[in-house]
Amino acid sequence: MLKRLLIILSILALGLLLYSAFVENIFSPRLSPKDSAEISLNDLNLKVQYNRPSKRDRDVFGALVPFDKVWRTGANEATTFETNQSLIIDGLELKKGKYTIWTVPMKDKWKVMFNSKQYDWGVDEKMEPMWDPNYDALEFQVPTQQLDVTVERFTIAFDNKTGHLNLTMAWDNTLIEVPIEIKESRTER
């Protein structure tokens, strides 16, 4: 009896493994792999976790990612932003904590929203963004910049090479920069 049970369980386990490998394709690399961007400056620690969709010969902004509609800012899970200190972004305070980042790409500018709600996924079953505007902690607009090169995979990074910290997002031939200041060290202009 025990031997039969072990044989049946082994067959079920093998069947599940074969199904997962060939039907669900669980061993192939993700089309939009997870990635993160981090920076530490003195006592400031910032981290972004996101998924990186590829261009793959597609028109991106205005097509794959429609203009004037909320985008999950990446693929799969909602993109998250964490800060251990309060920040000044576009003249507004973003308190220390963990946020999700949502954007509205437009032709010449993007609206960027830092949302205090945590979402397991970026879109619902109808492929509509799960973003709830009632939880927006910050909303502002930044201009787009056209790049001379094509960025194949959506990329989020921190740029501090000039001493002015920016959160950058680039994909295809488009780049945006979100200027970030530490609240405590902000100087009046």
Backbone as CSV, one residue per row, in Angstrom:
resi,resn,N_x,N_y,N_z,CA_x,CA_y,CA_z,C_x,C_y,C_z
1,MET,0.819,-1.203,0.000,0.000,0.000,0.000,0.863,1.267,0.000
2,LEU,1.869,1.293,0.879,2.757,2.446,0.970,3.571,2.603,-0.312
3,LYS,3.994,1.464,-0.886,4.765,1.495,-2.122,3.938,2.083,-3.269
4,ARG,2.658,1.696,-3.366,1.772,2.228,-4.405,1.559,3.730,-4.233
5,LEU,1.383,4.145,-2.996,1.196,5.567,-2.709,2.431,6.370,-3.141
6,LEU,3.634,5.861,-2.841,4.862,6.533,-3.247,4.995,6.588,-4.767
7,ILE,4.611,5.528,-5.445,4.675,5.499,-6.907,3.703,6.531,-7.494
8,ILE,2.482,6.569,-6.968,1.477,7.529,-7.450,1.941,8.969,-7.204
9,LEU,2.472,9.227,-5.992,2.965,10.573,-5.686,4.146,10.944,-6.572
10,SER,5.028,9.994,-6.872,6.164,10.254,-7.758,5.689,10.578,-9.171
11,ILE,4.707,9.836,-9.655,4.163,10.091,-10.992,3.503,11.470,-11.045
12,LEU,2.736,11.818,-9.994,2.108,13.143,-9.944,3.152,14.253,-9.912
13,ALA,4.208,14.061,-9.118,5.261,15.076,-9.033,5.965,15.232,-10.376
14,LEU,6.253,14.124,-11.049,6.897,14.177,-12.357,5.982,14.859,-13.379
15,GLY,4.697,14.536,-13.339,3.731,15.167,-14.246,3.646,16.667,-14.015
16,LEU,3.634,17.081,-12.751,3.602,18.505,-12.417,4.861,19.219,-12.903
17,LEU,6.008,18.584,-12.722,7.257,19.167,-13.187,7.268,19.305,-14.707
18,LEU,6.841,18.273,-15.414,6.812,18.332,-16.878,5.824,19.386,-17.368
19,TYR,4.662,19.464,-16.734,3.676,20.489,-17.089,4.272,21.881,-16.880
20,SER,4.890,22.084,-15.735,5.481,23.388,-15.427,6.585,23.757,-16.405
21,ALA,7.390,22.778,-16.777,8.523,23.053,-17.658,8.093,23.309,-19.093
22,PHE,7.129,22.546,-19.591,6.785,22.649,-21.005,5.559,23.512,-21.294
23,VAL,4.584,23.499,-20.427,3.367,24.280,-20.675,3.490,25.685,-20.097
24,GLU,3.851,25.781,-18.836,3.964,27.089,-18.191,5.326,27.731,-18.436
25,ASN,6.284,26.957,-18.919,7.605,27.458,-19.276,8.288,28.172,-18.105
26,ILE,8.229,27.567,-16.907,8.752,28.234,-15.710,10.264,28.350,-15.678
27,PHE,10.955,27.566,-16.500,12.416,27.618,-16.468,13.006,28.589,-17.483
28,SER,12.175,29.191,-18.311,12.697,30.163,-19.271,12.836,31.514,-18.568
29,PRO,13.765,32.339,-19.021,13.929,33.655,-18.397,12.686,34.518,-18.608
30,ARG,12.418,35.380,-17.636,11.273,36.282,-17.725,11.484,37.284,-18.851
31,LEU,10.403,37.620,-19.550,10.491,38.633,-20.605,10.793,40.009,-20.032
32,SER,10.319,40.252,-18.813,10.562,41.526,-18.130,11.195,41.226,-16.776
33,PRO,12.514,40.993,-16.739,13.153,40.575,-15.493,13.101,41.651,-14.412
34,LYS,13.131,41.181,-13.165,13.174,42.091,-12.019,14.547,42.737,-11.947
35,ASP,14.564,43.968,-11.449,15.820,44.670,-11.247,15.621,45.680,-10.126
36,SER,16.694,46.293,-9.706,16.597,47.341,-8.688,17.680,48.376,-8.949
37,ALA,17.446,49.560,-8.417,18.422,50.653,-8.458,18.543,51.161,-7.030
38,GLU,19.770,51.343,-6.579,19.989,51.800,-5.213,21.082,52.850,-5.191
39,ILE,20.986,53.744,-4.205,22.056,54.710,-3.974,22.095,55.015,-2.480
40,SER,23.305,55.171,-1.974,23.526,55.579,-0.588,24.434,56.798,-0.611
41,LEU,23.965,57.881,-0.043,24.735,59.124,0.058,24.691,59.567,1.510
42,ASN,25.838,59.500,2.185,25.901,59.790,3.613,24.867,58.940,4.336
43,ASP,23.843,59.552,4.936,22.826,58.782,5.666,21.589,58.481,4.818
44,LEU,21.575,58.929,3.571,20.424,58.714,2.700,20.541,57.375,1.976
45,ASN,19.484,56.585,2.015,19.412,55.325,1.276,18.126,55.312,0.462
46,LEU,18.271,55.179,-0.857,17.123,55.115,-1.755,17.181,53.807,-2.523
47,LYS,16.008,53.220,-2.759,15.958,51.965,-3.517,14.683,51.921,-4.351
48,VAL,14.843,51.504,-5.606,13.715,51.285,-6.505,13.754,49.823,-6.933
49,GLN,12.596,49.150,-6.872,12.473,47.790,-7.390,11.436,47.817,-8.503
50,TYR,11.795,47.212,-9.654,10.926,47.306,-10.820,11.189,46.143,-11.766
51,ASN,10.403,46.047,-12.800,10.575,45.037,-13.839,10.885,45.741,-15.152
52,ARG,11.745,45.112,-15.977,12.309,45.771,-17.155,11.782,45.182,-18.464
53,PRO,10.676,45.712,-18.993,10.220,45.244,-20.306,11.208,45.663,-21.397
54,SER,11.183,44.921,-22.495,12.066,45.201,-23.633,11.292,45.844,-24.777
55,LYS,12.004,46.589,-25.583,11.415,47.228,-26.756,11.047,46.187,-27.818
56,ARG,11.955,45.272,-28.111,11.750,44.183,-29.076,11.114,44.666,-30.392
57,ASP,11.715,45.674,-31.015,11.251,46.203,-32.314,9.827,46.743,-32.292
58,ARG,9.344,47.136,-31.123,7.994,47.699,-31.029,8.079,49.210,-30.834
59,ASP,7.034,49.906,-31.262,6.894,51.320,-30.917,6.465,51.352,-29.463
60,VAL,7.161,52.127,-28.633,6.888,52.096,-27.193,5.902,53.191,-26.804
61,PHE,6.373,54.434,-26.653,5.508,55.489,-26.125,4.572,56.010,-27.203
62,GLY,3.303,56.047,-26.865,2.265,56.414,-27.816,1.657,55.191,-28.486
63,ALA,2.194,54.002,-28.222,1.683,52.758,-28.825,1.580,51.677,-27.741
64,LEU,2.677,50.957,-27.495,2.685,49.930,-26.449,2.294,50.541,-25.099
65,VAL,2.869,51.680,-24.797,2.511,52.470,-23.609,1.790,53.705,-24.127
66,PRO,0.458,53.719,-24.042,-0.306,54.838,-24.618,0.003,56.171,-23.928
67,PHE,-0.065,57.242,-24.700,0.053,58.574,-24.126,-1.208,58.881,-23.316
68,ASP,-1.030,59.724,-22.305,-2.128,60.277,-21.502,-2.906,59.235,-20.708
69,LYS,-2.298,58.080,-20.436,-2.924,57.053,-19.598,-1.932,56.622,-18.527
70,VAL,-2.452,56.281,-17.342,-1.595,55.848,-16.243,-0.886,54.553,-16.633
71,TRP,0.426,54.539,-16.388,1.268,53.378,-16.677,1.880,52.888,-15.373
72,ARG,2.011,51.592,-15.229,2.583,51.027,-14.002,4.088,51.257,-13.886
73,THR,4.679,51.894,-14.875,6.099,52.268,-14.859,6.984,51.029,-14.790
74,GLY,6.856,50.215,-15.791,7.592,48.955,-15.869,6.629,47.872,-16.291
75,ALA,6.864,46.665,-15.804,5.996,45.534,-16.126,5.740,44.730,-14.853
76,ASN,4.786,43.833,-14.943,4.480,42.883,-13.866,4.121,43.584,-12.559
77,GLU,4.911,43.357,-11.492,4.605,43.944,-10.191,4.723,45.460,-10.247
78,ALA,4.026,46.119,-9.332,4.109,47.580,-9.254,5.534,47.987,-8.873
79,THR,6.029,49.066,-9.457,7.358,49.596,-9.154,7.328,50.267,-7.794
80,THR,8.324,49.968,-6.957,8.366,50.556,-5.609,9.589,51.451,-5.434
81,PHE,9.429,52.455,-4.583,10.474,53.424,-4.247,10.530,53.527,-2.737
82,GLU,11.729,53.377,-2.174,11.889,53.452,-0.723,12.925,54.503,-0.371
83,THR,12.617,55.313,0.643,13.558,56.296,1.150,13.569,56.257,2.669
84,ASN,14.760,56.376,3.249,14.867,56.382,4.711,14.876,57.800,5.276
85,GLN,14.758,58.801,4.394,14.690,60.197,4.831,13.640,60.936,4.008
86,SER,13.094,61.982,4.583,12.163,62.818,3.826,12.920,63.529,2.720
87,LEU,12.248,63.685,1.570,12.866,64.282,0.386,12.054,65.473,-0.096
88,ILE,12.677,66.300,-0.906,11.984,67.369,-1.614,12.051,67.015,-3.099
89,ILE,10.887,66.843,-3.699,10.794,66.518,-5.120,9.844,67.532,-5.747
90,ASP,10.333,68.260,-6.726,9.555,69.294,-7.397,8.986,70.300,-6.394
91,GLY,9.794,70.620,-5.384,9.388,71.602,-4.383,8.429,71.077,-3.325
92,LEU,8.069,69.799,-3.403,7.118,69.210,-2.461,7.791,68.146,-1.609
93,GLU,7.317,67.982,-0.378,7.913,67.004,0.526,7.352,65.605,0.279
94,LEU,8.260,64.639,0.209,7.909,63.216,0.196,8.487,62.636,1.467
95,LYS,7.606,62.242,2.394,8.055,61.729,3.687,8.757,60.391,3.518
96,LYS,9.658,60.091,4.453,10.368,58.818,4.370,9.355,57.679,4.398
97,GLY,9.654,56.610,3.664,8.746,55.476,3.605,8.864,54.738,2.284
98,LYS,7.886,53.890,2.030,7.865,53.083,0.809,6.645,53.489,-0.018
99,TYR,6.869,53.687,-1.315,5.837,54.159,-2.233,5.833,53.296,-3.498
100,THR,4.750,53.387,-4.247,4.739,52.844,-5.595,4.813,54.030,-6.549
101,ILE,5.465,53.819,-7.693,5.622,54.889,-8.681,4.723,54.589,-9.873
102,TRP,3.919,55.565,-10.247,3.037,55.481,-11.408,3.338,56.688,-12.285
103,THR,3.189,56.536,-13.576,3.468,57.646,-14.482,2.377,57.749,-15.539
104,VAL,2.274,58.944,-16.104,1.409,59.177,-17.261,2.301,59.753,-18.349
105,PRO,2.824,58.907,-19.244,3.648,59.430,-20.328,2.816,60.281,-21.281
106,MET,3.362,61.434,-21.639,2.760,62.318,-22.625,3.845,62.633,-23.654
107,LYS,3.478,63.264,-24.705,4.436,63.501,-25.790,5.672,64.287,-25.342
108,ASP,5.482,65.374,-24.612,6.609,66.232,-24.233,6.924,66.244,-22.745
109,LYS,6.105,65.568,-21.953,6.317,65.538,-20.502,5.664,64.286,-19.931
110,TRP,6.017,63.968,-18.695,5.375,62.872,-17.979,4.853,63.392,-16.647
111,LYS,3.715,62.877,-16.258,3.231,63.091,-14.902,3.773,61.917,-14.083
112,VAL,4.318,62.209,-12.908,4.873,61.177,-12.028,4.108,61.230,-10.715
113,MET,3.678,60.053,-10.241,2.948,59.969,-8.981,3.657,59.002,-8.040
114,PHE,3.911,59.455,-6.816,4.386,58.586,-5.747,3.160,58.261,-4.902
115,ASN,2.827,56.995,-4.806,1.580,56.540,-4.196,1.910,55.743,-2.938
116,SER,1.233,56.037,-1.835,1.551,55.382,-0.562,0.990,53.968,-0.435
117,LYS,0.111,53.575,-1.326,-0.467,52.228,-1.254,0.475,51.218,-1.924
118,GLN,0.591,50.050,-1.319,1.406,48.979,-1.889,0.500,48.023,-2.653
119,TYR,0.873,47.704,-3.874,0.085,46.853,-4.758,0.905,45.610,-5.082
120,ASP,0.263,44.440,-5.066,0.989,43.210,-5.399,1.351,43.162,-6.873
121,TRP,0.519,43.736,-7.704,0.711,43.668,-9.145,0.444,45.045,-9.727
122,GLY,0.849,45.275,-10.964,0.681,46.590,-11.560,-0.638,46.813,-12.260
123,VAL,-1.262,45.724,-12.760,-2.529,45.850,-13.475,-3.497,44.784,-12.994
124,ASP,-4.789,45.028,-13.244,-5.802,44.036,-12.878,-6.041,43.080,-14.050
125,GLU,-7.058,42.226,-13.914,-7.336,41.217,-14.956,-7.759,41.840,-16.292
126,LYS,-8.198,43.106,-16.281,-8.568,43.801,-17.519,-7.391,44.607,-18.075
127,MET,-6.207,44.419,-17.482,-4.984,45.130,-17.867,-5.073,46.635,-17.581
128,GLU,-5.921,47.003,-16.641,-6.025,48.397,-16.202,-5.110,48.596,-14.996
129,PRO,-4.411,49.728,-14.906,-3.524,49.971,-13.762,-4.283,49.868,-12.441
130,MET,-3.643,49.269,-11.443,-4.262,49.120,-10.121,-4.123,50.386,-9.280
131,TRP,-3.515,51.414,-9.822,-3.268,52.683,-9.141,-4.558,53.285,-8.604
132,ASP,-4.519,53.706,-7.341,-5.638,54.398,-6.710,-5.183,55.823,-6.396
133,PRO,-5.713,56.834,-7.104,-5.241,58.216,-6.925,-5.473,58.766,-5.521
134,ASN,-6.356,58.147,-4.751,-6.607,58.608,-3.389,-5.385,58.443,-2.483
135,TYR,-4.421,57.631,-2.903,-3.226,57.390,-2.105,-1.999,58.140,-2.640
136,ASP,-2.192,59.013,-3.625,-1.045,59.767,-4.151,-0.492,60.692,-3.067
137,ALA,0.780,60.518,-2.753,1.452,61.390,-1.790,2.068,62.593,-2.495
138,LEU,2.371,62.407,-3.781,3.032,63.449,-4.563,2.681,63.252,-6.021
139,GLU,2.424,64.353,-6.720,2.146,64.304,-8.158,2.754,65.553,-8.784
140,PHE,3.522,65.355,-9.849,4.186,66.479,-10.514,4.496,66.072,-11.951
141,GLN,4.984,67.032,-12.735,5.322,66.754,-14.127,6.783,67.090,-14.389
142,VAL,7.402,66.289,-15.267,8.779,66.534,-15.694,8.823,66.457,-17.217
143,PRO,9.715,67.234,-17.838,9.813,67.185,-19.302,10.512,65.901,-19.761
144,THR,10.193,65.475,-20.971,10.906,64.345,-21.566,12.121,64.865,-22.323
145,GLN,13.093,63.996,-22.453,14.272,64.300,-23.256,14.398,63.210,-24.313
146,GLN,14.712,63.595,-25.527,14.922,62.623,-26.597,16.383,62.183,-26.584
147,LEU,16.593,60.892,-26.656,17.936,60.327,-26.652,18.404,60.040,-28.072
148,ASP,19.705,60.103,-28.274,20.294,59.772,-29.570,20.469,58.267,-29.731
149,VAL,20.372,57.535,-28.635,20.514,56.076,-28.658,19.190,55.440,-28.254
150,THR,19.026,54.179,-28.587,17.832,53.447,-28.196,18.132,52.615,-26.957
151,VAL,17.315,52.768,-25.937,17.428,51.965,-24.719,16.494,50.773,-24.908
152,GLU,17.057,49.591,-25.085,16.272,48.382,-25.374,15.385,47.970,-24.209
153,ARG,15.940,47.977,-22.999,15.193,47.561,-21.811,14.912,48.767,-20.925
154,PHE,13.667,48.904,-20.490,13.284,49.977,-19.578,14.271,50.007,-18.414
155,THR,14.806,51.196,-18.116,15.852,51.320,-17.104,15.551,52.462,-16.147
156,ILE,15.614,52.156,-14.858,15.521,53.170,-13.804,16.874,53.211,-13.107
157,ALA,17.384,54.416,-12.861,18.685,54.565,-12.221,18.717,55.856,-11.406
158,PHE,19.712,55.936,-10.538,19.987,57.180,-9.819,21.222,57.808,-10.447
159,ASP,21.173,59.122,-10.667,22.283,59.845,-11.284,22.684,60.973,-10.336
160,ASN,23.931,60.933,-9.874,24.430,61.967,-8.986,25.782,62.489,-9.470
161,LYS,26.067,62.312,-10.764,27.404,62.646,-11.259,27.716,64.139,-11.221
162,THR,26.710,64.994,-11.166,26.976,66.434,-11.086,26.768,66.978,-9.672
163,GLY,26.492,66.091,-8.720,26.206,66.544,-7.361,24.747,66.897,-7.152
164,HIS,23.939,66.781,-8.220,22.501,66.993,-8.137,21.851,65.645,-8.400
165,LEU,21.189,65.103,-7.399,20.634,63.757,-7.471,19.363,63.735,-8.318
166,ASN,19.317,62.809,-9.262,18.139,62.603,-10.096,17.776,61.125,-10.116
167,LEU,16.483,60.858,-10.155,15.968,59.525,-10.454,15.652,59.550,-11.944
168,THR,16.307,58.689,-12.727,16.096,58.705,-14.171,15.325,57.471,-14.611
169,MET,14.531,57.635,-15.644,13.805,56.539,-16.277,14.002,56.681,-17.776
170,ALA,14.436,55.594,-18.411,14.706,55.652,-19.848,14.217,54.381,-20.523
171,TRP,13.654,54.566,-21.725,13.244,53.440,-22.544,13.063,53.952,-23.966
172,ASP,13.440,53.130,-24.911,13.360,53.488,-26.315,14.242,54.733,-26.524
173,ASN,13.709,55.833,-26.966,14.495,57.053,-27.165,14.069,58.162,-26.216
174,THR,13.442,57.785,-25.089,12.896,58.766,-24.153,13.549,58.633,-22.782
175,LEU,13.842,59.784,-22.178,14.423,59.844,-20.838,13.682,60.905,-20.040
176,ILE,13.424,60.604,-18.763,12.954,61.645,-17.837,13.880,61.653,-16.633
177,GLU,13.984,62.825,-16.003,14.779,62.986,-14.798,13.906,63.607,-13.720
178,VAL,13.899,62.972,-12.563,13.161,63.474,-11.405,14.198,63.994,-10.409
179,PRO,14.291,65.335,-10.230,15.282,65.888,-9.293,14.887,65.607,-7.843
180,ILE,15.868,65.159,-7.058,15.628,64.784,-5.664,16.573,65.573,-4.766
181,GLU,16.018,66.152,-3.709,16.824,66.823,-2.696,16.506,66.213,-1.344
182,ILE,17.512,66.153,-0.462,17.271,65.704,0.906,16.658,66.880,1.659
183,LYS,15.550,66.627,2.349,14.825,67.730,2.985,15.687,68.522,3.949
184,GLU,16.457,67.852,4.794,17.238,68.533,5.819,18.336,69.408,5.224
185,SER,18.883,69.039,4.070,20.009,69.800,3.516,19.580,70.774,2.422
186,ARG,18.291,70.946,2.219,17.808,71.830,1.155,18.173,73.279,1.473
187,THR,18.705,73.935,0.501,19.041,75.348,0.677,18.013,76.194,-0.042
188,GLU,17.720,77.337,0.508,16.750,78.221,-0.122,17.366,78.862,-1.353
189,ARG,16.566,79.003,-2.404,17.066,79.622,-3.640,16.572,81.023,-3.771
